[in-house]
Amino acid sequence: MDKKFSVVVAGGGSTFTPGIVMMLLANLDRFPIRKLKFYDNDAKRQEIVAKACGIILREKAPDIEFEATTDPQTAFSDIDFIMAHIRVGKYAMRELDEKIPLKYDVLGQETCGPGGISYGMRSIGGIIEIIDYMEKYSPNAWMLNYSNPAAIVAEATRKLRPKAKILNICDMPIGIERRMAAIAGLKSRKDMEIRYYGLNHFGWWTSIMDHQGNDLMPKIREYVGQKGYNLDDPEFKADPSWSVTYDMVKEFYQLDPNTLPNTYLKYYLCQDEVVEHANREYTRANEVMAGREKTVFTECRRIAEVGTAKNCGFEVDEHASYIVDLARAIAYNSKERMLLIVENKGAISNFDPTAMVEIPCIVGCNGPEPLTVGAIPQFQKGLMEQQVSVEKLAVEAWAEGSYLKLWQAITMSKTVPSARVAKQILDDLIEANKDYWPELK
Ligand code: NAD
Ligand code: G6P
Ligand code: MN
C-alpha cells in the first residue's frame, strides 16, 4: 500500500462533504490520500465548507494537499477518484420538485415520481459534464457517483457515455442493512451475506444469512411486522419523516412473503397514503434546509471563525465508508461484493438486458462483475418494467428534447393517476426548470 491517492469531491459545497471528509480521515490506513480537492460550480457555497474542512485537514492530516476550486482543469487534473455528490438546482429546486406534483395530489419526492424525473432532467447534464472533464484531464480516473436520482443518472451515462468509468451506488440498502444486522443481533452489516435485486430505490432482499449460513430472513421479517425498520437504539435515531418511512414498510412487506423491500417502494405501493399525509407547505426539502443544511453550514462558519476544529460538531459518517470500500475495490482489486447500479446484461434473466439494475457485483480493478440473479417473479418484474420504462423515457426525452417522451414518462409513473394530470404537472415543471432543462419540443 505504498501508493497514495488523489481524490476530488464533486459537489464540494454539499451538506455531506464534512462527514465524508471525516470518514476519509478515519480510513486513511485503508485508503491513503495525498491530495484532496473540492470542486463545485457555486464558489460561495463551497467556500464555507472548504474553509472549515481546510482547518480540519490542517489539524488532523497536514500532509494531505488540499484545494477547493471551481475551475474544471484544476479540479480534475492528476486525479485517481472522483467522489460525486452534486445536486443540480440545489434545495430550492428540490422544494419545487416536491411541491409541484402535490398541487395535483401526486406525491412529491426527491427521486421518485414526477419530482425524481424533474431532478433527473437537471442532473443528467451536470453528471455528463463531470465525466467529460474526467476523460479530458484524468482519463485513468474512476468516478464514484452517488448524485441522485441515481437510476436516471445511471441510465443516462449508460446510453450517452457507455465507456465511461463511472460506478453508481446508493446508500439506502446499506442504511437498511445496518438496521437489519442490529435486528438480527449482529455487530455489523458485514456479518451478513445478502442477495438483492431491483432498480435503484426500487428493490428487494431475497436472502439474508450470517456467515455460518443461518437464514436471518424469518427473524427480521417478524420484527419488521411489528416495527418496520425502526429501532429504539439511539444509534438509529432518524428524523421524524424517516421514522414514518421505516414504519410504513409494515404496510407492504407482506405483499411478498419471500423478500424484504427497500423503503422507497412505499412511494409506489402506498402512494395514496403518502399524499394523504403530505404537508403541501412544508416538505422534506424544507425539513432538510431547516435541519441538516442549517446545522452543517452553521458549524462550518463557526469553525472558520474560531480557526480550529477542536471539539467540532462533525462526526465521522461511518456508514459512508462504503465509498472507501468501493475505491479500495478498484484500487487494490479487493473483489469486494457490493450492490451497484449496473447494466443488467442477463443477470436478471427475464428482464430487459439494457436496464440499469441494482444487484450484487464483485468489484475489482476493472470495475464490477455482476452476479447472476436468475428469473424474478411476475409481481416484481411487472413493477420494474413499468419503472424502468419511466427512467428510459426520461433519458430519451432529455437526449432528444422530446416533450412527448417526458409526458409519456410522467404518465407511466405508478405515482401518477392519468395522462391529464401528468401533462399539468409537466407543464408546471417545465416552467420551474427553464434554467436547467433542455428545451422540449
Ligand atoms: P447540496 O445541495 O447540499 O450539495 C450539492 C452541491 O452540488 C452544491 O454545493 C451545489 O452547488 C453543487 N452542484 C450543483 N450542480 C453542480 C454542478 N453541475 N457541478 C458541480 N457542482 C454542482 O446537496 P446534498 O443534500 O448534500 O446532496 C448531494 C447529492 O448527494 C444529491 O444528489 C443527493 O441526492 C445525493 N445523495 C445520494 C445518496 C445516495 O444514496 N446515492 C445519499 C445521500 C445523498
Ligand atoms: C437516502 C437515499 C439517498 C437520498 C437520501 C435523502 O440516503 O439513498 O439517495 O438522497 O436518502 O435523504 P434526505 O435526508 O436528503 O431526504
Ligand atoms: Mn439512494
Coordinates of C-alpha atoms and ligand atoms in Angstrom, one line a residue:
M1 CA 0.0 0.0 0.0
D2 CA 2.7 2.5 -1.0
K3 CA 0.5 4.5 -3.4
K4 CA -1.4 7.4 -2.0
F5 CA -4.4 8.6 -3.9
S6 CA -5.6 11.9 -5.3
V7 CA -9.4 12.5 -4.8
V8 CA -11.7 15.2 -5.9
V9 CA -15.1 15.6 -4.2
A10 CA -17.5 17.0 -6.8
G11 CA -20.2 19.0 -5.1
G12 CA -17.7 20.3 -2.5
G13 CA -20.4 22.5 -1.1
S14 CA -22.7 19.5 -0.3
T15 CA -24.1 19.0 3.2
F16 CA -22.5 15.6 3.1
T17 CA -18.9 16.9 2.4
P18 CA -17.8 17.4 6.0
G19 CA -19.0 13.9 7.1
I20 CA -17.2 12.4 4.0
V21 CA -14.0 14.2 4.9
M22 CA -14.2 13.0 8.5
M23 CA -14.8 9.5 7.1
L24 CA -11.9 9.7 4.7
L25 CA -9.6 10.8 7.6
A26 CA -10.8 7.9 9.7
N27 CA -10.0 5.5 6.9
L28 CA -6.6 6.7 5.8
D29 CA -4.9 3.5 6.9
R30 CA -7.1 1.6 4.5
F31 CA -7.1 4.3 1.8
P32 CA -4.2 6.7 1.9
I33 CA -4.7 10.1 0.4
R34 CA -2.0 12.5 -0.8
K35 CA -4.3 15.2 -2.4
L36 CA -7.9 16.2 -1.7
K37 CA -9.7 18.7 -3.9
F38 CA -13.2 20.1 -3.7
Y39 CA -15.0 21.1 -6.9
D40 CA -18.3 22.9 -7.2
N41 CA -20.0 25.4 -9.5
D42 CA -21.1 27.5 -6.6
A43 CA -17.9 29.2 -5.3
K44 CA -19.6 30.9 -2.4
R45 CA -21.4 27.8 -1.1
Q46 CA -18.3 25.7 -1.4
E47 CA -16.0 28.2 0.2
I48 CA -17.9 27.9 3.5
V49 CA -17.5 24.2 3.6
A50 CA -13.9 24.3 2.3
K51 CA -12.7 26.8 4.9
A52 CA -13.9 24.5 7.7
C53 CA -12.6 21.3 6.1
G54 CA -9.3 23.1 5.4
I55 CA -8.9 23.6 9.1
I56 CA -10.0 20.0 9.9
L57 CA -7.4 18.7 7.5
R58 CA -4.6 21.0 8.6
E59 CA -5.1 19.8 12.2
K60 CA -5.7 16.1 11.5
A61 CA -3.7 15.3 8.4
P62 CA -1.3 18.2 7.4
D63 CA 0.4 16.1 4.8
I64 CA -2.7 16.0 2.6
E65 CA -2.6 18.7 0.0
F66 CA -5.9 20.5 0.0
E67 CA -7.5 22.8 -2.5
A68 CA -11.1 24.0 -3.4
T69 CA -11.8 25.2 -6.9
T70 CA -14.5 26.0 -9.4
D71 CA -12.0 25.5 -12.3
P72 CA -12.5 22.2 -14.0
Q73 CA -8.9 21.8 -15.2
T74 CA -7.6 22.4 -11.7
A75 CA -10.2 20.1 -10.2
F76 CA -9.9 17.1 -12.5
S77 CA -6.2 17.0 -13.4
D78 CA -4.0 14.5 -11.6
I79 CA -7.0 12.6 -10.1
D80 CA -7.5 8.9 -9.2
F81 CA -11.0 9.1 -7.9
I82 CA -14.0 11.5 -8.2
M83 CA -16.5 11.2 -5.4
A84 CA -19.5 12.9 -6.9
H85 CA -22.5 14.2 -4.9
I86 CA -23.8 17.1 -6.8
R87 CA -27.4 18.5 -6.6
V88 CA -28.1 20.5 -9.8
G89 CA -30.6 23.2 -8.8
K90 CA -29.8 22.7 -5.1
Y91 CA -32.5 22.7 -2.4
A92 CA -34.6 25.5 -4.0
M93 CA -35.3 23.2 -6.9
R94 CA -35.8 20.1 -4.7
E95 CA -38.5 22.1 -3.0
L96 CA -40.3 22.7 -6.3
D97 CA -39.9 19.1 -7.4
E98 CA -41.7 18.1 -4.2
K99 CA -44.4 20.8 -4.2
I100 CA -45.5 20.9 -7.8
P101 CA -46.8 17.3 -8.0
L102 CA -48.6 17.8 -4.6
K103 CA -50.6 20.6 -6.2
Y104 CA -52.2 17.8 -8.2
D105 CA -52.5 15.3 -5.4
V106 CA -49.5 13.4 -6.7
L107 CA -46.7 12.6 -4.2
G108 CA -43.7 14.9 -4.3
Q109 CA -40.4 13.2 -3.7
E110 CA -36.7 13.8 -4.4
T111 CA -36.0 10.7 -6.5
C112 CA -39.5 9.1 -7.1
G113 CA -42.4 10.1 -9.3
P114 CA -42.5 13.4 -11.2
G115 CA -40.1 15.0 -8.7
G116 CA -37.5 12.4 -9.4
I117 CA -38.0 12.8 -13.1
S118 CA -37.7 16.6 -12.8
Y119 CA -34.5 16.2 -10.8
G120 CA -33.2 13.7 -13.4
M121 CA -33.7 16.2 -16.2
R122 CA -31.4 18.6 -14.3
S123 CA -28.8 16.1 -13.2
I124 CA -28.0 14.4 -16.5
G125 CA -26.2 17.4 -17.9
G126 CA -24.2 18.1 -14.7
I127 CA -23.0 14.5 -14.5
I128 CA -22.1 14.2 -18.2
E129 CA -20.1 17.4 -17.9
I130 CA -18.1 15.9 -15.0
I131 CA -17.5 12.7 -16.9
D132 CA -16.2 14.7 -19.8
Y133 CA -13.8 16.7 -17.6
M134 CA -12.6 13.4 -16.1
E135 CA -11.9 11.9 -19.5
K136 CA -10.2 15.0 -20.6
Y137 CA -7.9 15.7 -17.6
S138 CA -7.5 12.3 -15.9
P139 CA -8.6 9.6 -18.3
N140 CA -7.5 6.8 -15.9
A141 CA -9.6 8.0 -13.0
W142 CA -12.9 6.4 -11.8
M143 CA -16.0 8.4 -10.9
L144 CA -17.8 7.0 -7.8
N145 CA -21.2 8.6 -8.2
Y146 CA -23.9 8.9 -5.6
S147 CA -25.6 12.0 -7.1
N148 CA -29.3 11.5 -7.5
P149 CA -31.6 10.5 -9.0
A150 CA -29.1 7.6 -9.4
A151 CA -31.4 5.5 -11.5
I152 CA -31.9 8.1 -14.2
V153 CA -28.3 9.3 -14.0
A154 CA -27.1 5.7 -14.4
E155 CA -29.3 5.1 -17.4
A156 CA -28.2 8.4 -19.0
T157 CA -24.5 7.5 -18.6
R158 CA -25.1 4.0 -20.0
K159 CA -26.8 5.5 -23.0
L160 CA -24.7 8.6 -23.6
R161 CA -21.3 7.8 -22.2
P162 CA -21.2 3.9 -22.5
K163 CA -17.4 3.7 -22.0
A164 CA -17.2 6.0 -19.0
K165 CA -15.5 4.7 -15.9
I166 CA -18.4 5.6 -13.6
L167 CA -19.8 3.5 -10.8
N168 CA -23.3 4.4 -9.5
I169 CA -24.0 3.5 -5.9
C170 CA -26.7 4.1 -3.3
D171 CA -26.5 4.2 0.5
M172 CA -30.2 3.2 1.1
P173 CA -29.6 -0.6 1.1
I174 CA -26.5 0.0 3.3
G175 CA -28.6 2.0 5.8
I176 CA -31.3 -0.6 5.8
E177 CA -28.8 -3.5 6.2
R178 CA -27.2 -1.8 9.2
R179 CA -30.7 -1.9 10.7
M180 CA -31.3 -5.5 9.7
A181 CA -28.0 -6.5 11.3
A182 CA -28.9 -4.8 14.5
I183 CA -32.4 -6.5 14.4
A184 CA -30.6 -9.9 13.9
G185 CA -28.3 -9.2 16.8
L186 CA -25.1 -8.8 14.7
K187 CA -22.5 -6.1 15.1
S188 CA -22.1 -5.1 11.5
R189 CA -23.9 -5.4 8.2
K190 CA -20.7 -7.1 7.0
D191 CA -21.6 -10.0 9.2
M192 CA -24.4 -10.7 6.8
E193 CA -24.5 -12.2 3.3
I194 CA -27.3 -10.9 1.3
R195 CA -28.9 -11.3 -2.1
Y196 CA -30.9 -8.3 -3.5
Y197 CA -32.2 -7.2 -6.9
G198 CA -34.2 -4.3 -8.3
L199 CA -33.7 -0.9 -9.7
N200 CA -32.3 2.0 -7.6
H201 CA -34.7 2.9 -4.9
F202 CA -36.9 0.0 -6.1
G203 CA -35.6 -3.3 -4.9
W204 CA -35.9 -6.4 -2.7
W205 CA -33.7 -8.6 -0.5
T206 CA -34.3 -12.2 -1.4
S207 CA -31.8 -13.8 1.1
I208 CA -30.1 -12.6 4.3
M209 CA -27.8 -15.0 6.0
D210 CA -25.0 -14.8 8.6
H211 CA -21.5 -16.2 7.6
Q212 CA -22.5 -19.6 9.1
G213 CA -25.3 -19.8 6.6
N214 CA -28.1 -19.3 9.1
D215 CA -31.2 -17.8 7.5
L216 CA -31.9 -14.4 9.2
M217 CA -34.9 -13.5 7.0
P218 CA -37.6 -15.0 9.3
K219 CA -36.4 -13.2 12.4
I220 CA -36.0 -9.9 10.5
R221 CA -39.4 -10.3 8.8
E222 CA -41.1 -10.9 12.1
Y223 CA -39.5 -7.8 13.6
V224 CA -40.5 -5.7 10.5
G225 CA -44.1 -6.8 11.0
Q226 CA -44.0 -5.1 14.4
K227 CA -41.8 -2.1 13.9
G228 CA -40.8 -1.8 10.3
Y229 CA -37.2 -0.9 10.1
N230 CA -37.4 1.4 13.2
L231 CA -35.1 0.6 16.1
D232 CA -35.2 2.0 19.7
D233 CA -31.4 2.2 19.9
P234 CA -30.4 5.9 19.8
E235 CA -27.7 5.0 17.3
F236 CA -30.5 4.5 14.8
K237 CA -32.4 7.7 15.7
A238 CA -33.9 9.2 12.5
D239 CA -35.7 12.4 11.5
P240 CA -39.4 12.0 12.1
S241 CA -40.2 11.8 8.4
W242 CA -37.7 8.9 8.0
S243 CA -39.2 7.1 11.0
V244 CA -42.6 7.3 9.2
T245 CA -40.9 5.8 6.2
Y246 CA -39.3 3.0 8.2
D247 CA -42.6 2.3 9.8
M248 CA -44.6 2.2 6.6
V249 CA -42.7 -0.9 5.4
K250 CA -45.1 -2.8 7.7
E251 CA -47.9 -1.9 5.3
F252 CA -46.4 -3.6 2.2
Y253 CA -43.8 -6.1 3.1
Q254 CA -46.4 -8.8 3.3
L255 CA -47.1 -8.5 -0.5
D256 CA -44.3 -10.9 -0.9
P257 CA -43.6 -13.5 1.9
N258 CA -40.2 -14.4 0.4
T259 CA -38.5 -11.0 0.4
L260 CA -37.9 -7.7 2.3
P261 CA -38.5 -4.5 0.5
N262 CA -36.5 -1.2 0.1
T263 CA -38.2 1.6 1.9
Y264 CA -38.6 3.6 -1.3
L265 CA -41.2 1.2 -2.5
K266 CA -43.6 3.0 -0.3
Y267 CA -43.9 5.7 -3.0
Y268 CA -45.2 3.1 -5.5
L269 CA -47.2 0.8 -3.2
C270 CA -48.6 3.3 -0.7
Q271 CA -48.9 6.4 -2.9
D272 CA -52.4 7.4 -1.8
E273 CA -51.4 7.3 1.9
V274 CA -48.2 9.3 1.2
V275 CA -50.2 12.0 -0.5
E276 CA -52.8 12.0 2.4
H277 CA -50.1 12.6 5.0
A278 CA -48.1 15.1 3.0
N279 CA -47.8 18.7 4.2
R280 CA -48.1 20.7 1.0
E281 CA -46.5 23.8 2.5
Y282 CA -43.6 22.0 4.3
T283 CA -42.0 19.1 2.5
R284 CA -38.8 17.1 3.1
A285 CA -36.7 19.8 1.3
N286 CA -37.9 22.4 3.9
E287 CA -37.1 19.9 6.7
V288 CA -33.5 19.4 5.3
M289 CA -32.9 23.1 4.8
A290 CA -34.0 23.9 8.3
G291 CA -32.2 20.8 9.7
R292 CA -29.1 19.3 8.0
E293 CA -28.2 22.2 5.8
K294 CA -28.5 24.8 8.5
T295 CA -26.6 22.7 11.1
V296 CA -23.7 21.9 8.6
F297 CA -23.3 25.5 7.4
T298 CA -23.6 27.0 10.9
E299 CA -20.9 24.6 12.1
C300 CA -18.6 25.3 9.2
R301 CA -18.9 29.1 9.8
R302 CA -18.2 28.6 13.5
I303 CA -15.0 26.5 12.8
A304 CA -13.8 29.2 10.3
E305 CA -14.4 31.9 12.9
V306 CA -12.6 30.3 15.8
G307 CA -9.9 29.0 13.5
T308 CA -9.8 25.5 15.0
A309 CA -11.8 22.3 14.6
K310 CA -11.1 21.1 18.1
N311 CA -14.4 19.9 19.6
C312 CA -16.0 20.3 16.2
G313 CA -19.6 19.0 15.7
F314 CA -18.8 16.9 12.7
E315 CA -18.9 13.2 13.2
V316 CA -17.3 10.5 11.1
D317 CA -20.1 9.5 8.6
E318 CA -19.1 5.9 9.2
H319 CA -21.8 4.4 7.0
A320 CA -20.3 6.4 4.2
S321 CA -17.3 4.2 4.4
Y322 CA -18.9 2.1 1.7
I323 CA -17.4 4.8 -0.6
V324 CA -13.9 3.8 0.6
D325 CA -14.8 0.2 0.2
L326 CA -15.7 0.9 -3.4
A327 CA -12.5 2.9 -4.0
R328 CA -10.4 0.2 -2.4
A329 CA -12.1 -2.5 -4.5
I330 CA -10.9 -0.6 -7.6
A331 CA -7.5 0.5 -6.3
Y332 CA -6.5 -2.8 -4.7
N333 CA -8.5 -5.3 -6.7
S334 CA -10.2 -6.4 -3.4
K335 CA -13.0 -8.3 -5.2
E336 CA -15.4 -7.0 -2.5
R337 CA -19.1 -7.9 -3.1
M338 CA -21.2 -4.7 -3.3
L339 CA -24.6 -3.6 -4.5
L340 CA -24.1 -1.4 -7.6
I341 CA -26.3 0.0 -10.3
V342 CA -25.1 -1.8 -13.4
E343 CA -26.4 -2.8 -16.9
N344 CA -28.5 -6.0 -16.5
K345 CA -26.9 -7.9 -19.4
G346 CA -28.8 -11.0 -18.5
A347 CA -28.1 -11.1 -14.7
I348 CA -31.9 -11.0 -14.2
S349 CA -32.7 -13.5 -16.9
N350 CA -36.3 -12.4 -17.6
F351 CA -35.6 -8.7 -17.7
D352 CA -34.5 -6.1 -20.2
P353 CA -30.7 -6.7 -20.7
T354 CA -30.2 -2.9 -21.2
A355 CA -31.9 -1.9 -17.9
M356 CA -29.8 -0.4 -15.2
V357 CA -30.4 -2.7 -12.2
E358 CA -29.2 -2.7 -8.6
I359 CA -27.6 -6.1 -7.9
P360 CA -24.7 -7.6 -6.1
C361 CA -21.4 -7.3 -8.0
I362 CA -17.8 -8.4 -7.4
V363 CA -15.8 -5.3 -7.7
G364 CA -12.1 -5.4 -8.8
C365 CA -9.6 -3.2 -10.6
N366 CA -11.6 -3.4 -13.9
G367 CA -14.9 -2.5 -12.3
P368 CA -17.9 -4.6 -11.4
E369 CA -18.7 -8.1 -12.4
P370 CA -22.4 -8.6 -11.7
L371 CA -23.6 -11.8 -10.1
T372 CA -26.4 -13.8 -11.7
V373 CA -29.9 -13.2 -10.2
G374 CA -31.9 -15.6 -12.4
A375 CA -35.6 -15.2 -13.2
I376 CA -37.7 -12.9 -11.0
P377 CA -41.4 -13.2 -10.1
Q378 CA -44.2 -11.6 -12.1
F379 CA -45.0 -9.1 -9.4
Q380 CA -41.6 -7.6 -9.2
K381 CA -41.0 -7.9 -12.9
G382 CA -44.1 -6.0 -13.8
L383 CA -43.4 -3.2 -11.3
M384 CA -39.8 -2.9 -12.5
E385 CA -40.7 -3.0 -16.2
Q386 CA -43.0 0.0 -15.7
Q387 CA -40.5 1.9 -13.6
V388 CA -37.5 1.2 -15.9
S389 CA -39.6 2.4 -18.8
V390 CA -40.2 5.7 -16.9
E391 CA -36.5 6.1 -16.4
K392 CA -35.6 5.2 -20.0
L393 CA -38.2 7.6 -21.4
A394 CA -37.0 10.4 -19.2
V395 CA -33.4 9.9 -20.5
E396 CA -34.7 9.8 -24.1
A397 CA -36.7 12.9 -23.5
W398 CA -33.5 14.7 -22.3
A399 CA -31.4 13.4 -25.2
E400 CA -33.9 14.2 -27.9
G401 CA -35.5 17.3 -26.3
S402 CA -38.8 15.5 -26.5
Y403 CA -41.9 16.8 -24.8
L404 CA -43.9 13.8 -25.8
K405 CA -41.5 11.3 -24.2
L406 CA -41.4 13.2 -21.0
W407 CA -45.2 13.3 -20.9
Q408 CA -45.2 9.6 -21.5
A409 CA -42.6 9.1 -18.7
I410 CA -44.7 11.0 -16.2
T411 CA -47.9 9.4 -17.3
M412 CA -46.3 5.9 -16.9
S413 CA -45.1 6.5 -13.4
K414 CA -47.2 4.4 -11.0
T415 CA -47.4 7.5 -8.8
V416 CA -49.5 9.5 -11.4
P417 CA -53.2 8.8 -12.0
S418 CA -53.7 9.9 -15.6
A419 CA -52.3 11.5 -18.7
R420 CA -54.1 14.7 -18.0
V421 CA -52.6 15.1 -14.5
A422 CA -49.2 14.1 -16.0
K423 CA -49.5 17.0 -18.5
Q424 CA -50.5 19.5 -15.9
I425 CA -47.5 18.6 -13.7
L426 CA -45.2 18.5 -16.7
D427 CA -46.2 22.0 -17.8
D428 CA -45.6 23.4 -14.4
L429 CA -42.2 21.6 -14.1
I430 CA -41.1 23.0 -17.5
E431 CA -41.8 26.5 -16.3
A432 CA -40.0 25.9 -13.0
N433 CA -37.0 24.3 -14.7
K434 CA -36.4 26.7 -17.5
D435 CA -32.9 27.5 -16.4
Y436 CA -31.9 23.8 -16.1
W437 CA -33.8 21.5 -18.6
P438 CA -33.0 21.3 -22.3
E439 CA -35.8 22.9 -24.4
L440 CA -38.5 20.4 -25.1
K441 CA -40.4 20.3 -28.4
Ligands
NAD1 P1 -26.4 20.0 -1.6 O1 -27.2 20.9 -2.4 O2 -26.1 20.4 -0.2 O3 -25.0 19.8 -2.3 C1 -24.8 19.7 -3.6 C2 -23.7 20.6 -4.2 O4 -23.6 20.3 -5.6 C3 -24.0 22.1 -4.0 O5 -22.9 22.7 -3.3 C4 -24.1 22.6 -5.4 O6 -23.6 23.9 -5.6 C5 -23.3 21.6 -6.2 N1 -23.6 21.5 -7.6 C6 -24.8 21.6 -8.2 N2 -24.7 21.4 -9.6 C7 -23.3 21.2 -9.8 C8 -22.6 21.0 -11.0 N3 -23.2 21.0 -12.2 N4 -21.3 20.9 -10.9 C9 -20.7 20.9 -9.7 N5 -21.3 21.1 -8.5 C10 -22.7 21.3 -8.6 O7 -27.0 18.6 -1.6 P2 -26.9 17.3 -0.6 O8 -28.2 17.2 0.1 O9 -25.7 17.4 0.2 O10 -26.8 16.1 -1.6 C11 -25.9 16.0 -2.6 C12 -26.2 14.9 -3.5 O11 -26.0 13.6 -3.0 C13 -27.7 14.8 -4.0 O12 -27.7 14.5 -5.4 C14 -28.3 13.8 -3.2 O13 -29.5 13.3 -3.7 C15 -27.2 12.8 -3.2 N6 -27.2 11.7 -2.2 C16 -27.2 10.4 -2.7 C17 -27.2 9.4 -1.8 C18 -27.3 8.0 -2.4 O14 -27.6 7.1 -1.8 N7 -27.0 7.8 -3.7 C19 -27.2 9.6 -0.4 C20 -27.2 10.9 0.0 C21 -27.2 11.9 -0.8
G6P2 C1 -31.2 8.0 1.2 C2 -31.1 7.7 -0.2 C3 -30.5 8.9 -0.9 C4 -31.2 10.1 -0.7 C5 -31.3 10.4 0.8 C6 -32.3 11.5 1.0 O1 -29.9 8.1 1.8 O2 -30.3 6.6 -0.5 O3 -30.4 8.6 -2.3 O4 -30.6 11.2 -1.3 O5 -31.8 9.3 1.5 O6 -32.2 12.0 2.3 P1 -32.7 13.4 2.7 O7 -32.3 13.4 4.1 O8 -31.9 14.4 1.9 O9 -34.1 13.4 2.5
MN3 MN -30.0 6.5 -2.8

